[in-house]
Amino acid sequence: MEPLLGKTLTELQEIIAQLGMPKFTAKQMAQWIYEKRARSVNDMTNISLTNRQRIIEAGYEVGYEDPADAAVSKDGTIRYLFATQAQKHIESVYIPDHDRATLCVSSQIGCKMNCYFCQTGKQGFNGQLTTHQIINQIFAIPESKSLTNLVFMGMGEPLDNYDNVLRALEIITAPWGLAWSPKRVTVSTIGQMKYLPLYLEQSQCHLAISIHSPYADERLKLMPVQQAYPISDVLDLLRQYDWSHQRNLTFEYIVFRGLNDDPRHAHALIKLLAGLQCKVNLIRFHAIPNVELETSDMDAMERFRDILNEHGLTCTIRASRGEDIYAACGMLSSMKREGINTK
């Protein structure tokens, strides 16, 4: 059976046309799927019984796929595991925080980018998620209706699965879909220049860039993508856009003890980002197996933050969530679920 969850309005219209049904049926279906959260075609009661049966007989279902497993952190964070093709799995993370409820969404099974500090990269790349698999993470969790924000910061590089991610963003923000403001959604990228210009033209959702060092040689050791897409080229592109309203630009900076957490790096980062309307998120490194990097202490992170703020560059320290269930930044991996030794 082919899932309807994850179809855009245009795709639903094509299905309806192929089945010879009235054009307005597509909008009815979209309303049932995305607004009313119907789990069965037979729940779509303003579509005739005959037409509902034709949809089912044509091989379509709504297509919810519930999580295969869940782990709950002592801080309330929940890590969900979803099964995908070829007995592979992905993870997404629900993060409650007072009046906010954020879901960290995955876009790929594993990741090609192989950043040195990231457990997902150690897993390798095992396939692209379909639009259905991306949207299903949002709809299938018990907390779905309470979500206030989405961040594409889970497993994978979102812009390396651009078409499916863009369709997912359309469903999330379109009036016929979830009808969310783009301000509630952030897409995080290592600076994948092949699709970054398209994203900036085709979406109004917020953008986060992983930077982690202001020095090209150091960044290359942490992030092989620096070779193909130098951060200087990424910044040249970003400077062509107006960041003074609507969409936010954030730089994510994982802080490592003795590597990138000193005043020299802080001042170099200020110089590198000069002229951009942006903010910097400092992120504590979460240790993973076989990686010889250490977590910076809070005093160093606060000193780094204060230097940036004193020079007019807005900087915050992101609270670490879900580390005890391996759900914190850089820790997502389904290798243990699939019997792969991660020690």
mmCIF file with all atom_site columns, C-alpha atoms in Angstrom, residues 72-78 93-97 319-325 327-328:
data_model
loop_
_atom_site.group_PDB
_atom_site.id
_atom_site.type_symbol
_atom_site.label_atom_id
_atom_site.label_alt_id
_atom_site.label_comp_id
_atom_site.label_asym_id
_atom_site.label_entity_id
_atom_site.label_seq_id
_atom_site.pdbx_PDB_ins_code
_atom_site.Cartn_x
_atom_site.Cartn_y
_atom_site.Cartn_z
_atom_site.occupancy
_atom_site.B_iso_or_equiv
_atom_site.pdbx_formal_charge
_atom_site.auth_seq_id
_atom_site.auth_comp_id
_atom_site.auth_asym_id
_atom_site.auth_atom_id
_atom_site.pdbx_PDB_model_num
ATOM 1  C CA . VAL A 1 72  ? 12.671 8.613  28.087 1.00 0.00 ? 72  VAL A CA 1
ATOM 2  C CA . SER A 1 73  ? 15.366 10.808 29.633 1.00 0.00 ? 73  SER A CA 1
ATOM 3  C CA . LYS A 1 74  ? 15.379 12.003 33.220 1.00 0.00 ? 74  LYS A CA 1
ATOM 4  C CA . ASP A 1 75  ? 14.909 15.545 31.826 1.00 0.00 ? 75  ASP A CA 1
ATOM 5  C CA . GLY A 1 76  ? 11.758 14.589 29.879 1.00 0.00 ? 76  GLY A CA 1
ATOM 6  C CA . THR A 1 77  ? 13.374 14.273 26.467 1.00 0.00 ? 77  THR A CA 1
ATOM 7  C CA . ILE A 1 78  ? 12.121 11.274 24.460 1.00 0.00 ? 78  ILE A CA 1
ATOM 8  C CA . VAL A 1 93  ? 13.947 13.433 19.524 1.00 0.00 ? 93  VAL A CA 1
ATOM 9  C CA . TYR A 1 94  ? 11.066 15.132 21.337 1.00 0.00 ? 94  TYR A CA 1
ATOM 10 C CA . ILE A 1 95  ? 12.275 17.962 23.599 1.00 0.00 ? 95  ILE A CA 1
ATOM 11 C CA . PRO A 1 96  ? 9.745  19.563 25.989 1.00 0.00 ? 96  PRO A CA 1
ATOM 12 C CA . ASP A 1 97  ? 10.789 22.895 27.504 1.00 0.00 ? 97  ASP A CA 1
ATOM 13 C CA . ALA A 1 319 ? 21.038 23.566 27.059 1.00 0.00 ? 319 ALA A CA 1
ATOM 14 C CA . SER A 1 320 ? 22.086 19.933 26.731 1.00 0.00 ? 320 SER A CA 1
ATOM 15 C CA . ARG A 1 321 ? 19.107 17.569 26.693 1.00 0.00 ? 321 ARG A CA 1
ATOM 16 C CA . GLY A 1 322 ? 18.740 13.799 26.638 1.00 0.00 ? 322 GLY A CA 1
ATOM 17 C CA . GLU A 1 323 ? 22.394 12.861 27.041 1.00 0.00 ? 323 GLU A CA 1
ATOM 18 C CA . ASP A 1 324 ? 21.530 9.951  29.357 1.00 0.00 ? 324 ASP A CA 1
ATOM 19 C CA . ILE A 1 325 ? 19.536 8.272  26.553 1.00 0.00 ? 325 ILE A CA 1
ATOM 20 C CA . ALA A 1 327 ? 19.632 11.729 22.344 1.00 0.00 ? 327 ALA A CA 1
ATOM 21 C CA . ALA A 1 328 ? 21.824 14.844 22.665 1.00 0.00 ? 328 ALA A CA 1
#
